[in-house]
mmCIF file of C-alpha atoms in Angstrom:
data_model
loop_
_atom_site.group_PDB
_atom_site.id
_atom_site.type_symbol
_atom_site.label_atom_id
_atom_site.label_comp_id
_atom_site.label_asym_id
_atom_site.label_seq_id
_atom_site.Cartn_x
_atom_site.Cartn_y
_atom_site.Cartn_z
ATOM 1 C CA UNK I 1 37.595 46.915 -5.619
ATOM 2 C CA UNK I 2 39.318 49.101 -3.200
ATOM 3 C CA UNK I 3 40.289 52.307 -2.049
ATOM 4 C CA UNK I 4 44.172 52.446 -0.899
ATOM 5 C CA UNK I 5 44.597 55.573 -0.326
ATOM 6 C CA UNK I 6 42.557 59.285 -0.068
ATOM 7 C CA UNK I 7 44.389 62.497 -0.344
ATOM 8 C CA UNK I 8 42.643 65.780 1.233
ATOM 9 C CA UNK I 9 43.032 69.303 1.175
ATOM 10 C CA UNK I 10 40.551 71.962 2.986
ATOM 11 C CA UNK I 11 37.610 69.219 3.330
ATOM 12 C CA UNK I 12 35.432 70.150 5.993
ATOM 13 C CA UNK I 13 36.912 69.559 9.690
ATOM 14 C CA UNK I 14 40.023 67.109 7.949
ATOM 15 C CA UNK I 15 43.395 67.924 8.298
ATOM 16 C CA UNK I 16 45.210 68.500 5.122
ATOM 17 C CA UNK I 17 46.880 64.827 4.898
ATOM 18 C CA UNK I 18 46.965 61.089 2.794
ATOM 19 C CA UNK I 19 45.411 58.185 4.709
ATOM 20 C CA UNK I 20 46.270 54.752 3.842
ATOM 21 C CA UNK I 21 43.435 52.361 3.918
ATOM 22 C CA UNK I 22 43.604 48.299 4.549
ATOM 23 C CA UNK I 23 41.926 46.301 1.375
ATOM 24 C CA UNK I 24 39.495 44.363 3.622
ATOM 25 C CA UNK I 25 37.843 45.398 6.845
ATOM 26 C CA UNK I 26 38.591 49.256 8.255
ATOM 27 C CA UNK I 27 37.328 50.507 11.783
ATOM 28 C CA UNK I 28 37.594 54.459 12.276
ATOM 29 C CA UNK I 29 36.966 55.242 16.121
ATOM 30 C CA UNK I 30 36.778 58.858 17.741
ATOM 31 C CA UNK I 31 34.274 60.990 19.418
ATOM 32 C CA UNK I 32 31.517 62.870 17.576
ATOM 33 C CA UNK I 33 32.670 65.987 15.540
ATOM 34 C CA UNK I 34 36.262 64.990 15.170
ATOM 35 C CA UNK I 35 35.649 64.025 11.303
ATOM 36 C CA UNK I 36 34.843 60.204 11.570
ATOM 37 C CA UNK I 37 31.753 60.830 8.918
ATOM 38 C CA UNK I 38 33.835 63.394 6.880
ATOM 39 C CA UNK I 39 36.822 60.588 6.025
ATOM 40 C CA UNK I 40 34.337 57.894 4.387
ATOM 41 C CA UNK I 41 32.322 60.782 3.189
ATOM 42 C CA UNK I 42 35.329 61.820 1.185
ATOM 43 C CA UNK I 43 35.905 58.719 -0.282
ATOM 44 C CA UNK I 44 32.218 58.163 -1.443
ATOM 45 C CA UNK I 45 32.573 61.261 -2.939
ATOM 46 C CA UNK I 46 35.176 59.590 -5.473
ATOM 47 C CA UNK I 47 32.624 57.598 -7.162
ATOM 48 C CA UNK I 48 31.351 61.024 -9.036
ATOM 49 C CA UNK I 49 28.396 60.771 -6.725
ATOM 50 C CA UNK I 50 26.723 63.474 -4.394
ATOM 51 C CA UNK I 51 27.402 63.216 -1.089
ATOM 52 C CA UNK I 52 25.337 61.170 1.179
ATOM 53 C CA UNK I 53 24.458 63.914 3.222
ATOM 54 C CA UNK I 54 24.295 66.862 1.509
ATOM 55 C CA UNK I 55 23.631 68.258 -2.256
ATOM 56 C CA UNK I 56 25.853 71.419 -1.367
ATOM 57 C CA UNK I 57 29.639 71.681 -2.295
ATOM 58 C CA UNK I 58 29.650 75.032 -0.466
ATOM 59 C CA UNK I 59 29.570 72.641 3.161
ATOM 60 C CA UNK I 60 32.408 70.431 1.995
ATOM 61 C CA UNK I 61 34.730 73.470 2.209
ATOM 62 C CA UNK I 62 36.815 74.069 5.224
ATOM 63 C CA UNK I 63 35.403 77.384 7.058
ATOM 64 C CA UNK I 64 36.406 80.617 5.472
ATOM 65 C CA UNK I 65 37.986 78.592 2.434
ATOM 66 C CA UNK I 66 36.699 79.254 -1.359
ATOM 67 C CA UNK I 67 38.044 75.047 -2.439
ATOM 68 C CA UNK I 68 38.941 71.682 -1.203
ATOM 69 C CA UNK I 69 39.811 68.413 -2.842
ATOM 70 C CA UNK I 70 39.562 64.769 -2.531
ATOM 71 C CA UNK I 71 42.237 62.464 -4.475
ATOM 72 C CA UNK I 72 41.963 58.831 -4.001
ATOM 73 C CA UNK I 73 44.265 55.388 -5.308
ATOM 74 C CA UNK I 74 41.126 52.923 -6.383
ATOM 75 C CA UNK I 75 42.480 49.010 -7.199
ATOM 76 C CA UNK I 76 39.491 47.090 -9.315
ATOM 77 C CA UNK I 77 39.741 44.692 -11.938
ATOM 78 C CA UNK I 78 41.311 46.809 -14.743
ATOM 79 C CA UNK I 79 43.936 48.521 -12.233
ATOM 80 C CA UNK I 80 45.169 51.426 -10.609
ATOM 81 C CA UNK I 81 44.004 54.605 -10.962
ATOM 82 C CA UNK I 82 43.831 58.092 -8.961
ATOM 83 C CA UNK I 83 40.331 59.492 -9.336
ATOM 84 C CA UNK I 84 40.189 63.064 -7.983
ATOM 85 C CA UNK I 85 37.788 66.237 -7.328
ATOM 86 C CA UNK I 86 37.818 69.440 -6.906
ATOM 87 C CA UNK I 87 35.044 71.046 -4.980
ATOM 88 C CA UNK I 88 34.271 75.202 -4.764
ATOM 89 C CA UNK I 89 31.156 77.182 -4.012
ATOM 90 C CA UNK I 90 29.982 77.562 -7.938
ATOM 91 C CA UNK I 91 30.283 73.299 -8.098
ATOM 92 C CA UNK I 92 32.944 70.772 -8.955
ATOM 93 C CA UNK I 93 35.207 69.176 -11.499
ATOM 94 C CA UNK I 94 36.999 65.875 -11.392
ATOM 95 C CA UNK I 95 40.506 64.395 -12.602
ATOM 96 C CA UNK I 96 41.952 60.951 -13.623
ATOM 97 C CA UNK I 97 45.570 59.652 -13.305
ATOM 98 C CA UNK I 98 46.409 63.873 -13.209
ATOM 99 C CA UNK I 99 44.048 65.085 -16.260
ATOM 100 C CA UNK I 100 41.085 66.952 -15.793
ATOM 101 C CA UNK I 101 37.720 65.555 -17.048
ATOM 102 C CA UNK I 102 34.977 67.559 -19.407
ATOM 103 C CA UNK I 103 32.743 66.058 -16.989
ATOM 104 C CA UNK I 104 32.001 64.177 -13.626
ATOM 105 C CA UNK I 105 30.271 61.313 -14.911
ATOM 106 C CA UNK I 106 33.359 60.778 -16.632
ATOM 107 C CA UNK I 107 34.513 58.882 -12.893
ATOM 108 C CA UNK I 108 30.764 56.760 -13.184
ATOM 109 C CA UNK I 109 31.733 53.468 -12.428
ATOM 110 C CA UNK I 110 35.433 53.751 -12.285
ATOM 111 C CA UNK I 111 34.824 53.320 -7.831
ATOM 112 C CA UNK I 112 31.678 51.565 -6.738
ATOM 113 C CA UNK I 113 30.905 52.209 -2.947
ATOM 114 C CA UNK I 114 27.495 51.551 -0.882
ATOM 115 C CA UNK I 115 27.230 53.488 2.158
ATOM 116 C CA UNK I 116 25.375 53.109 5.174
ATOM 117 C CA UNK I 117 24.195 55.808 8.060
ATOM 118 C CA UNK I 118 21.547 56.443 10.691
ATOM 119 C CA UNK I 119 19.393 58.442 8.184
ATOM 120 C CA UNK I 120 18.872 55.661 6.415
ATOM 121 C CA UNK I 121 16.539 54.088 8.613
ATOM 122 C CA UNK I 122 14.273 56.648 7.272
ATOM 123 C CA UNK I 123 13.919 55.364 3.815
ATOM 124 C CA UNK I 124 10.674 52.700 4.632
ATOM 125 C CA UNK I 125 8.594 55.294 6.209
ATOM 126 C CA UNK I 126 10.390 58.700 4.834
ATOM 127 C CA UNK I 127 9.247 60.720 1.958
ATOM 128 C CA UNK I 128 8.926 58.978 -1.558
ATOM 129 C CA UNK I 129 11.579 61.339 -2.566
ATOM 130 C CA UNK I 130 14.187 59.708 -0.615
ATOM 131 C CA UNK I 131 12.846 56.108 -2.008
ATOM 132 C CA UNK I 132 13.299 57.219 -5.805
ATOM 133 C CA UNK I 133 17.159 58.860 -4.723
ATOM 134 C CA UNK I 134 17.806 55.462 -3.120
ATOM 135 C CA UNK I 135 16.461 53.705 -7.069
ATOM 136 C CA UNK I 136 18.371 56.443 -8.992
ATOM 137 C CA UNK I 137 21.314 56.348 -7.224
ATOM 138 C CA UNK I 138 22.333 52.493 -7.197
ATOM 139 C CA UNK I 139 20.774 52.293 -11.075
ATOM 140 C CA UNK I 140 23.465 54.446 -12.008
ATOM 141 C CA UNK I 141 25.850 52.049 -9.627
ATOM 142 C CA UNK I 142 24.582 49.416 -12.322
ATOM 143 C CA UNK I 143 24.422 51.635 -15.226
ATOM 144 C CA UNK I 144 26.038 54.418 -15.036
ATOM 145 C CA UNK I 145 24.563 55.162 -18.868
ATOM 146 C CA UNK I 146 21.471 55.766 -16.859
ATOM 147 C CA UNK I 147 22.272 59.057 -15.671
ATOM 148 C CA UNK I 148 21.859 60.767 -18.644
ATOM 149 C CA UNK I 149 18.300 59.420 -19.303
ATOM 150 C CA UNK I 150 17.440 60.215 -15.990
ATOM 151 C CA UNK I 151 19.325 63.873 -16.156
ATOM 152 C CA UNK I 152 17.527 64.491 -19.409
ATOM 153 C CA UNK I 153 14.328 63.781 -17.716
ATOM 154 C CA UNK I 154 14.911 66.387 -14.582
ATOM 155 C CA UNK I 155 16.033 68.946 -16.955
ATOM 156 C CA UNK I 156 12.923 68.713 -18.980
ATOM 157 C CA UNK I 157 10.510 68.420 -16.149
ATOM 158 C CA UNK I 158 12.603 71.602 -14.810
ATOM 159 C CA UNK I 159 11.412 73.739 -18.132
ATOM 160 C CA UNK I 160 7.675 72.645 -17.800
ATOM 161 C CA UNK I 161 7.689 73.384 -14.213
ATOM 162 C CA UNK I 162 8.727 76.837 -14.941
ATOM 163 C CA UNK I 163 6.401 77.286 -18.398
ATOM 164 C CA UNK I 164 3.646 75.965 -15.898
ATOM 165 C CA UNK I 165 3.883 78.999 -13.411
ATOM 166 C CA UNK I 166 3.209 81.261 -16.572
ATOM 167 C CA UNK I 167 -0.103 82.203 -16.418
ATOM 168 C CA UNK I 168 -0.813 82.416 -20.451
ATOM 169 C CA UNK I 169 0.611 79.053 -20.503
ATOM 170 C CA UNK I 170 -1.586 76.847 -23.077
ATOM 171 C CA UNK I 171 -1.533 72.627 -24.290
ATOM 172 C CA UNK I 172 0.644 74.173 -27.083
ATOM 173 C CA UNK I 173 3.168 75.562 -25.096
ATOM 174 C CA UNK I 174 3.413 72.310 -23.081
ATOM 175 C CA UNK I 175 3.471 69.652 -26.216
ATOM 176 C CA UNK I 176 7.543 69.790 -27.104
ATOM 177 C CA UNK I 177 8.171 68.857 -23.684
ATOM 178 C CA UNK I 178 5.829 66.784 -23.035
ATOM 179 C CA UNK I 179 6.794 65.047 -26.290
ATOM 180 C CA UNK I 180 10.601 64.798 -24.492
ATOM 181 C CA UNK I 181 8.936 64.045 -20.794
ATOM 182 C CA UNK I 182 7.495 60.570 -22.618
ATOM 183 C CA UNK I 183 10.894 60.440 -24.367
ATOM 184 C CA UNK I 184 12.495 60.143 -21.194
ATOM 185 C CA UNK I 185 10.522 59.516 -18.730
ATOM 186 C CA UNK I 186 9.407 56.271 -20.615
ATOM 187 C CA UNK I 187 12.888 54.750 -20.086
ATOM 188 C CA UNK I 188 13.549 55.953 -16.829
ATOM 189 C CA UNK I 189 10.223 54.158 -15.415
ATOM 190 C CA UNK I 190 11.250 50.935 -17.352
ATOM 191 C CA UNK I 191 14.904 51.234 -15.853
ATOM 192 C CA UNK I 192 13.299 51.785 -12.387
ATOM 193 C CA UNK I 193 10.625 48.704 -13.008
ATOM 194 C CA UNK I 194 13.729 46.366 -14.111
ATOM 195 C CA UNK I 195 15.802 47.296 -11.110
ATOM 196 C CA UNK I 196 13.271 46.752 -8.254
ATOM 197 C CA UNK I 197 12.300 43.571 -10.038
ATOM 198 C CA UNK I 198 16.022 42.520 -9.286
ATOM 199 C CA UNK I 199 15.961 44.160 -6.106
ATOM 200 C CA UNK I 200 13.240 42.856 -4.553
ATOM 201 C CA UNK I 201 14.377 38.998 -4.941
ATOM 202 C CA UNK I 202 17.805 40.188 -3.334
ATOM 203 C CA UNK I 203 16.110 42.254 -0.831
ATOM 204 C CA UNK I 204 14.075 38.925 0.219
ATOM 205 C CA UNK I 205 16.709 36.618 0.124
ATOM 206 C CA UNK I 206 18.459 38.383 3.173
ATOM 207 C CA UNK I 207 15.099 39.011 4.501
ATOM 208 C CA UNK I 208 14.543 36.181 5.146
ATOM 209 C CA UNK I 209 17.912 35.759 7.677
ATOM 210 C CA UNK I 210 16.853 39.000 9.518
ATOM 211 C CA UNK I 211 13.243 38.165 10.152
ATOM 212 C CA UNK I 212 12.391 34.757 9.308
ATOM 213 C CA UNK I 213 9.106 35.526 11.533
ATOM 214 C CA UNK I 214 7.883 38.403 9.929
ATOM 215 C CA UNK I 215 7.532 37.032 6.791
ATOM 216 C CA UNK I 216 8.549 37.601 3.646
ATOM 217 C CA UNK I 217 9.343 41.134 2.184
ATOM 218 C CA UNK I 218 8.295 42.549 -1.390
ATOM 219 C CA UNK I 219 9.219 45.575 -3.687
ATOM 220 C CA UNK I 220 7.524 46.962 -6.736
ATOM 221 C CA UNK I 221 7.641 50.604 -8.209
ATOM 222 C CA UNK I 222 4.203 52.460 -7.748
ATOM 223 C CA UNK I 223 3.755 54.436 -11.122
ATOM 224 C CA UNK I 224 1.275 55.672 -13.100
ATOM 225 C CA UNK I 225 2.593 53.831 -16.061
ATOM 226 C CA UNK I 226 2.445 50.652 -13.772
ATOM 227 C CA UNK I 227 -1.110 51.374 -13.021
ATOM 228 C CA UNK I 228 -2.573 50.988 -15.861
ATOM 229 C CA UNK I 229 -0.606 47.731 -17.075
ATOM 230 C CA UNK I 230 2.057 47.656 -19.758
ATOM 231 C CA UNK I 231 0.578 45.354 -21.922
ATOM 232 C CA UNK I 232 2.115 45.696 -25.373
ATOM 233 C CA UNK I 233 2.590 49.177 -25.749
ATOM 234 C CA UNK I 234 5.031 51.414 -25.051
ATOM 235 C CA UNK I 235 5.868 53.451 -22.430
ATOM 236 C CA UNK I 236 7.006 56.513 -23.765
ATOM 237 C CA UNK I 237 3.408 55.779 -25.849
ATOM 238 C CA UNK I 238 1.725 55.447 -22.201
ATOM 239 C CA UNK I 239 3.629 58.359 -20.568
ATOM 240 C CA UNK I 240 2.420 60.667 -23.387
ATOM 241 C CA UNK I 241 -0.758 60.166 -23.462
ATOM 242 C CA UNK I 242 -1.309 60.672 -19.854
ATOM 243 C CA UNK I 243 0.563 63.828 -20.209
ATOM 244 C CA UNK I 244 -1.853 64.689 -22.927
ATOM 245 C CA UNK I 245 -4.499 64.084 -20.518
ATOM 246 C CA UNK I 246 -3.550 65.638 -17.565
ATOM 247 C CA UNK I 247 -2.392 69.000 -19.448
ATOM 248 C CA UNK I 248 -5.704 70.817 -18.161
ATOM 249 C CA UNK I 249 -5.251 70.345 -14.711
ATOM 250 C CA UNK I 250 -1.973 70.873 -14.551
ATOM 251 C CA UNK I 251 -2.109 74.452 -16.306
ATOM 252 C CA UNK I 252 -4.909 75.216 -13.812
ATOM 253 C CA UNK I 253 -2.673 73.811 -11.004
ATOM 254 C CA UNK I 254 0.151 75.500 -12.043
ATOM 255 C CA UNK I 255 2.542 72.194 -11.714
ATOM 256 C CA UNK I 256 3.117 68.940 -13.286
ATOM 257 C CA UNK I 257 1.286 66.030 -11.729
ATOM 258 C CA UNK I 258 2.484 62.932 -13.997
ATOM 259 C CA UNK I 259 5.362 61.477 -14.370
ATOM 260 C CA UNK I 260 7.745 59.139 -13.230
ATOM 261 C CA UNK I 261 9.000 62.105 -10.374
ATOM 262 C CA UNK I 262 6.196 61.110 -8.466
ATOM 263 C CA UNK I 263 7.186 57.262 -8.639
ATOM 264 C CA UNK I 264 7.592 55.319 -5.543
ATOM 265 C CA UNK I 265 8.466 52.316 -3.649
ATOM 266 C CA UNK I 266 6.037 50.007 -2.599
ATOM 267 C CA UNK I 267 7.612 48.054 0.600
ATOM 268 C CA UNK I 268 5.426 45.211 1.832
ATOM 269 C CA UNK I 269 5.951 42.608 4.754
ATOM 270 C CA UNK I 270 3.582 39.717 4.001
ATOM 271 C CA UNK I 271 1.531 42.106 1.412
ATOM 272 C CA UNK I 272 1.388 44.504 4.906
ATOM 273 C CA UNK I 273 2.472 47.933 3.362
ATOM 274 C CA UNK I 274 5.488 49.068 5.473
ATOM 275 C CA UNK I 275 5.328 52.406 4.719
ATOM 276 C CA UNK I 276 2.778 52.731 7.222
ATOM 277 C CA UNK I 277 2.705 49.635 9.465
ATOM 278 C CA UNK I 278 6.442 48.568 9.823
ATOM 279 C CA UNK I 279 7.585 48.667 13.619
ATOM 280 C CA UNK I 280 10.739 50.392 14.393
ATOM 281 C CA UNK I 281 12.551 46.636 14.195
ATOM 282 C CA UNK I 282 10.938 45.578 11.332
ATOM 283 C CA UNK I 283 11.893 49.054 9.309
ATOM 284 C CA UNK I 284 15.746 48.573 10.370
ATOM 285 C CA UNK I 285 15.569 45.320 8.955
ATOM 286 C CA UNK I 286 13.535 46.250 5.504
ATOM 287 C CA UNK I 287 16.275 49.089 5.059
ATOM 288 C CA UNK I 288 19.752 46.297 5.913
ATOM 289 C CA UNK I 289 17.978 43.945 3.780
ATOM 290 C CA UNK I 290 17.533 46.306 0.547
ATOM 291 C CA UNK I 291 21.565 47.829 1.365
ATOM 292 C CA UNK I 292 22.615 44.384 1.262
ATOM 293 C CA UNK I 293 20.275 43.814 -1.569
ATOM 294 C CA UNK I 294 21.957 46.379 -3.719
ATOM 295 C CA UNK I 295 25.330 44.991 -3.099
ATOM 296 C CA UNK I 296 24.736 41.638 -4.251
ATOM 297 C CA UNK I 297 23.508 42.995 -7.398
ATOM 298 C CA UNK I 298 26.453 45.087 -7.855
ATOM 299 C CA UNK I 299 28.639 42.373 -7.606
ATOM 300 C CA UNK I 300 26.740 39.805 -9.598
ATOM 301 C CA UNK I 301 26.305 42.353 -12.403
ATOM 302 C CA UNK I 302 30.089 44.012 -12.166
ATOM 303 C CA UNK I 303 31.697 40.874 -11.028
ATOM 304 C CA UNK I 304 33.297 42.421 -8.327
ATOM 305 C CA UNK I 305 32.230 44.330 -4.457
ATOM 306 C CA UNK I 306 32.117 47.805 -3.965
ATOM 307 C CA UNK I 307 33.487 49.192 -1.502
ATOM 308 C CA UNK I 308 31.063 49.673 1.657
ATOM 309 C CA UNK I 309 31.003 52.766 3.774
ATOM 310 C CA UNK I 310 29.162 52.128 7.523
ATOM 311 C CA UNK I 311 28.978 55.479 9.471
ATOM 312 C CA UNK I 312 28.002 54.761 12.962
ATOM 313 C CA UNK I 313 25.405 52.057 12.024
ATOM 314 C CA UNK I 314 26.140 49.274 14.759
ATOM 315 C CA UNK I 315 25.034 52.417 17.696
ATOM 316 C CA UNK I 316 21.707 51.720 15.979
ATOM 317 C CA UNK I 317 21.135 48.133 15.867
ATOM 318 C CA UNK I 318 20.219 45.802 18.502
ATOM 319 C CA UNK I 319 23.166 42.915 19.040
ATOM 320 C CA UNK I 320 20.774 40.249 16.774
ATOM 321 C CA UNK I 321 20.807 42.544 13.928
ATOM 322 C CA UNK I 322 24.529 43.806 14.393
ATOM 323 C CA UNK I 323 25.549 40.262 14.380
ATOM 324 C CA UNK I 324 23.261 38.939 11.501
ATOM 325 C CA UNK I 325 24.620 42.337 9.418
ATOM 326 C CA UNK I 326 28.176 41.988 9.732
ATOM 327 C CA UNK I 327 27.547 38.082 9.169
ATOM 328 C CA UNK I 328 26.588 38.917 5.781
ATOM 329 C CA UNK I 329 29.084 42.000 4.426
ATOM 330 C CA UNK I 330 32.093 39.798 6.039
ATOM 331 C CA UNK I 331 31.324 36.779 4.003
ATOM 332 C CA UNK I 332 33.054 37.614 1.231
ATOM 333 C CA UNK I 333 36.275 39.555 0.856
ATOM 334 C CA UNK I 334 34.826 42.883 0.600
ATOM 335 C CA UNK I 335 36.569 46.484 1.405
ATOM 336 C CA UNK I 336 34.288 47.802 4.275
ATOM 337 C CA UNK I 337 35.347 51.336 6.288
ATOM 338 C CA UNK I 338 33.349 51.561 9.151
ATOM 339 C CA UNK I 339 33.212 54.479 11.789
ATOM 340 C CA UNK I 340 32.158 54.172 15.675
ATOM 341 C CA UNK I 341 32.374 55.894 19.007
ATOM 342 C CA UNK I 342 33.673 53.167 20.826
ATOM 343 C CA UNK I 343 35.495 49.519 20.372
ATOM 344 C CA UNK I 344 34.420 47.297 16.560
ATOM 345 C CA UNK I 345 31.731 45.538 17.198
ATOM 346 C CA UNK I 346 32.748 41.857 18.102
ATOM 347 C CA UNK I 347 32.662 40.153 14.947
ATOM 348 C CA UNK I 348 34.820 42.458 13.362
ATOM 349 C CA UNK I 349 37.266 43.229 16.354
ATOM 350 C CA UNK I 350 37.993 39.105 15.471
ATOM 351 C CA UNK I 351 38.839 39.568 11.619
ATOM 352 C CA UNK I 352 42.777 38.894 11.544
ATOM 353 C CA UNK I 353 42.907 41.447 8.900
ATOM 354 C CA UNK I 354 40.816 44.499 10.781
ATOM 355 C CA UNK I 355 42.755 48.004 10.339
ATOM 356 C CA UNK I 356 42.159 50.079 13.429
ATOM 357 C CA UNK I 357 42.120 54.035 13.025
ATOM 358 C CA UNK I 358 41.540 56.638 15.071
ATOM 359 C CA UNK I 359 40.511 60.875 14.138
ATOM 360 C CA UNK I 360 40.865 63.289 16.605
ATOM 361 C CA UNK I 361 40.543 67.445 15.784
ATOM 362 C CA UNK I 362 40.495 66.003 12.207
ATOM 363 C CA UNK I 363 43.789 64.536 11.921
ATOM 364 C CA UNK I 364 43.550 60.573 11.330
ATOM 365 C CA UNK I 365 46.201 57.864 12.694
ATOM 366 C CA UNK I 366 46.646 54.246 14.104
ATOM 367 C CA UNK I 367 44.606 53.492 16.939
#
């Protein structure tokens, strides 16, 4: 799977112009705040995903513009096809091969891409809010059928939350969607519990190349439904019946305290919790480890790679994990687009197929 070509119009800093991009390894040089992040974040943006960085379409604009677009060529196993979106201040809408979509999750699947920046270095010790965005969002890489379970979840949580703030709220009030919280939520937590199962052994594998020493890494999901042990019953049965439980405190607190939104990661190091006791090294290599993780199982369950964004990543490593990283996304034939300050890293300046670009005041070209 590859992207051959991305189309723009009004996107952020980016000139209004078509890039071609290489099918294997892509280096995009330039100095900060010429549009180097901007160029692969437009092209993760074809997948029908948020952005990486932000949840608001109003900062992909251009300043003092009300739209912008992104068009892209994507080559995988079925063919060719030109995914596309359009992005204003009240949201977005997508295209394929030149027809408008009812909806954006109609592009799900149709491009695959894993990206990598600085801020992910944040996800071992971060908030477990960023941990469940990192499950969610490469579940739906894998399924993209998830989504809906998962949006029919939020959007129910998003109606108790606001019955909850009532004051003459009462258990009847709360039962219908608590009855579609278990619904939901019951399938979300087992997605989430299959995925990290998968995950983890993945995660460890490569674990074990970055930090042989430290021993070897574990992931499980931390839920209440966990907790107590699935056993043979059900977890929409489980889920409910905490619910039911929990209804009195949260009416007196106003909020709702169970469910699967308050699911996290647990990331251990030799059954060390890493959360709290990972060293700076140790946390860059947890956080390569589960990237590369999730694009193994991407291409053992889809048969073929995604396509693998790296904004500015290498400024952060030391030259033993830069070398041991780009060891592993250059062993197989794999589209990578990778952005830098300076020269590729040495590994990749020796691939005989490397594509050199270069962005200056937003307008990209050969190096």
């Amino acid at each position: 799977m590859f992207v051959s070509k991305v189309k723009l119009y009004k996107f952020r800093n980016l000139a209004d112009q078509q890039v071609e991009l290489s099918e294997g390894p892509v280096y995009i040089s330039g100095l900060n705040g010429n549009g180097k992040t901007n160029l692969i974040e437009a092209v993760y943006l074809l997948t029908g995903s948020r952005s990486f960085r932000t949840n608001s379409t109003t900062e992909l604009l251009r300043f003092g513009e009300r739209e912008c677009s992104v068009f892209g060529t994507v080559t995988h196993a079925s063919g060719t096809e030109e995914l596309g979106l359009i992005f204003t201040a009240s949201g977005r809408t997508g295209s394929l091969n030149g027809e408008a979509l009812d909806s954006i999750t109609e592009l799900l699947g149709r491009l695959r891409a894993v990206s990598f920046s600085p801020a992910d270095f944040s996800l071992v010790k971060g908030a477990p809010a960023g941990r469940r965005k990192f499950l969610d969002r490469h579940m739906v890489d894998l399924q993209p059928g998830y989504l809906k379970t998962l949006l029919g979840y939020q959007r129910a949580l998003a109606n108790k939350s606001a019955l909850l703030k009532q004051s003459t709220t009462t258990y009847q009030h709360l039962e219908a969607w608590n009855e579609l919280l278990a619904e939901h939520g019951g399938k979300v937590v087992d997605n989430r519990r299959n995925f990290i199962e998968l995950l983890s052994d993945k995660s460890a594998s490569f674990h074990s190349e970055y930090a042989p020493s430290d021993g070897p890494l574990t992931l499980e999901l931390e839920s209440a439904l966990t907790e107590e042990g699935q056993g043979a019953r059900d977890s929409r049965d489980q889920l409910l019946e905490q619910l039911e439980r929990a209804a009195p405190r949260e009416i007196a607190m106003r909020s709702p305290v169970v469910g699967p939104h308050r699911d996290d990661i647990k990331i251990s190091i030799s059954g060390v919790d890493c959360r709290s006791y990972a060293s700076q090294g140790q946390t860059r290599s947890v956080v390569l480890s589960m990237k590369l993780g999730v694009i193994e199982l991407i291409e053992s369950q889809n048969g073929e790679a995604p396509v693998i964004l790296l904004d500015d990543v290498d400024s952060e490593l030391d030259s033993g994990r830069s070398e041991r990283l780009f060891a592993a996304l250059l062993r197989k034939p794999r589209q990578l687009i990778i952005t830098g300050t300076t020269s590729p890293p040495e590994q990749l300046g020796r691939h005989a197929a490397l594509q050199l670009l270069r962005v200056e005041k937003g307008i990209v070209g050969p190096a």
